């Protein structure tokens, strides 16, 4: 019998002061959604502010994204995401923080999101994040005051790839550097290739290319 998972999306829609849009990454949402629902699990969508969050990364040539957006259940869920401060963490065995640059602004240091992740993790559940989603993990403390990532292997969007896109001077901090400063062991692969790190019940992916592999890891870890 399936269990419940929570996908958390950013509500931040502006890429610094560039005038360019940002938001949650569609491909990083659709592939894990499809993999988990195919395995019989139920997924709820939340966002920092609730309602319809801003979206980026749509590729109309990707059948998985087209099917995801055409799903009537997805249409309702995306239009009415649960505000993070109304989430009951006790309902979920997995929480997944979807990427998109927006998370660099409203995931980092967010005490409401920290409570959700801490509650799920300490109840024996899985915490996952991809690309810029790991911004939520930077200063996330467990109940004993230790940081979740300290002494654990993680990945995220790397400094070198941020710089290659000219965004290292746009984002508010270095995600890789902040994770390392929090005591995490950091690893990454080549740009635009799949790289996923599993350390117990903490699963992180490097970039959009990692979404399919991360989705499979979520199912594998959750079914253990």
Short mmCIF file of N, CA, C and O in Angstrom, two decimals, residues 5 24 28 35 39 49 60 76 79 98 110 116 145 153 178 182 187 222:
data_model
loop_
_atom_site.label_atom_id
_atom_site.label_comp_id
_atom_site.label_asym_id
_atom_site.label_seq_id
_atom_site.Cartn_x
_atom_site.Cartn_y
_atom_site.Cartn_z
N UNK A 5 3.76 11.37 0.26
CA UNK A 5 4.96 12.20 0.10
C UNK A 5 4.54 13.64 -0.08
O UNK A 5 3.44 13.94 -0.56
N UNK A 24 9.92 27.17 -9.33
CA UNK A 24 10.28 25.76 -9.20
C UNK A 24 10.52 25.17 -10.59
O UNK A 24 9.96 25.62 -11.59
N UNK A 28 12.20 18.74 -12.59
CA UNK A 28 12.59 18.17 -11.30
C UNK A 28 11.37 17.79 -10.47
O UNK A 28 11.50 17.13 -9.44
N UNK A 35 7.31 8.76 -11.09
CA UNK A 35 7.94 7.56 -10.56
C UNK A 35 7.26 7.11 -9.25
O UNK A 35 6.99 5.93 -9.05
N UNK A 39 4.59 3.90 -8.42
CA UNK A 39 4.89 2.94 -7.36
C UNK A 39 3.78 2.86 -6.33
O UNK A 39 3.89 2.13 -5.34
N UNK A 49 4.45 29.88 0.05
CA UNK A 49 3.33 30.79 0.30
C UNK A 49 1.97 30.18 -0.02
O UNK A 49 0.94 30.77 0.31
N UNK A 60 8.49 21.67 -23.84
CA UNK A 60 7.33 21.04 -24.49
C UNK A 60 7.67 19.81 -25.30
O UNK A 60 6.77 19.09 -25.73
N UNK A 76 -4.99 20.64 -10.50
CA UNK A 76 -5.59 21.10 -9.25
C UNK A 76 -4.52 21.32 -8.19
O UNK A 76 -4.51 22.34 -7.49
N UNK A 79 -2.43 24.42 -8.76
CA UNK A 79 -3.18 25.65 -8.57
C UNK A 79 -3.52 25.95 -7.14
O UNK A 79 -3.86 27.09 -6.79
N UNK A 98 11.99 20.57 -4.14
CA UNK A 98 12.25 20.70 -5.58
C UNK A 98 13.15 21.90 -5.84
O UNK A 98 13.07 22.92 -5.15
N UNK A 110 14.55 29.02 6.31
CA UNK A 110 13.09 29.04 6.50
C UNK A 110 12.72 28.08 7.64
O UNK A 110 12.75 26.86 7.48
N UNK A 116 9.26 21.04 9.02
CA UNK A 116 8.72 19.94 8.21
C UNK A 116 9.79 18.88 7.99
O UNK A 116 9.56 17.68 8.24
N UNK A 145 20.15 19.78 18.27
CA UNK A 145 20.98 20.93 17.97
C UNK A 145 22.03 20.69 16.90
O UNK A 145 22.69 21.64 16.45
N UNK A 153 27.20 12.96 3.21
CA UNK A 153 27.51 13.28 1.83
C UNK A 153 26.29 13.88 1.14
O UNK A 153 25.18 13.35 1.27
N UNK A 178 28.05 26.91 1.29
CA UNK A 178 27.26 26.93 2.52
C UNK A 178 27.05 25.52 3.07
O UNK A 178 27.07 25.31 4.29
N UNK A 182 28.51 23.99 6.61
CA UNK A 182 27.64 23.34 7.58
C UNK A 182 28.12 21.94 7.96
O UNK A 182 27.43 21.24 8.71
N UNK A 187 29.96 16.41 -3.02
CA UNK A 187 30.46 15.81 -4.25
C UNK A 187 29.62 16.29 -5.43
O UNK A 187 28.44 16.65 -5.25
N UNK A 222 12.70 4.41 -0.12
CA UNK A 222 11.41 4.40 0.57
C UNK A 222 10.87 2.98 0.74
O UNK A 222 10.17 2.67 1.70
#
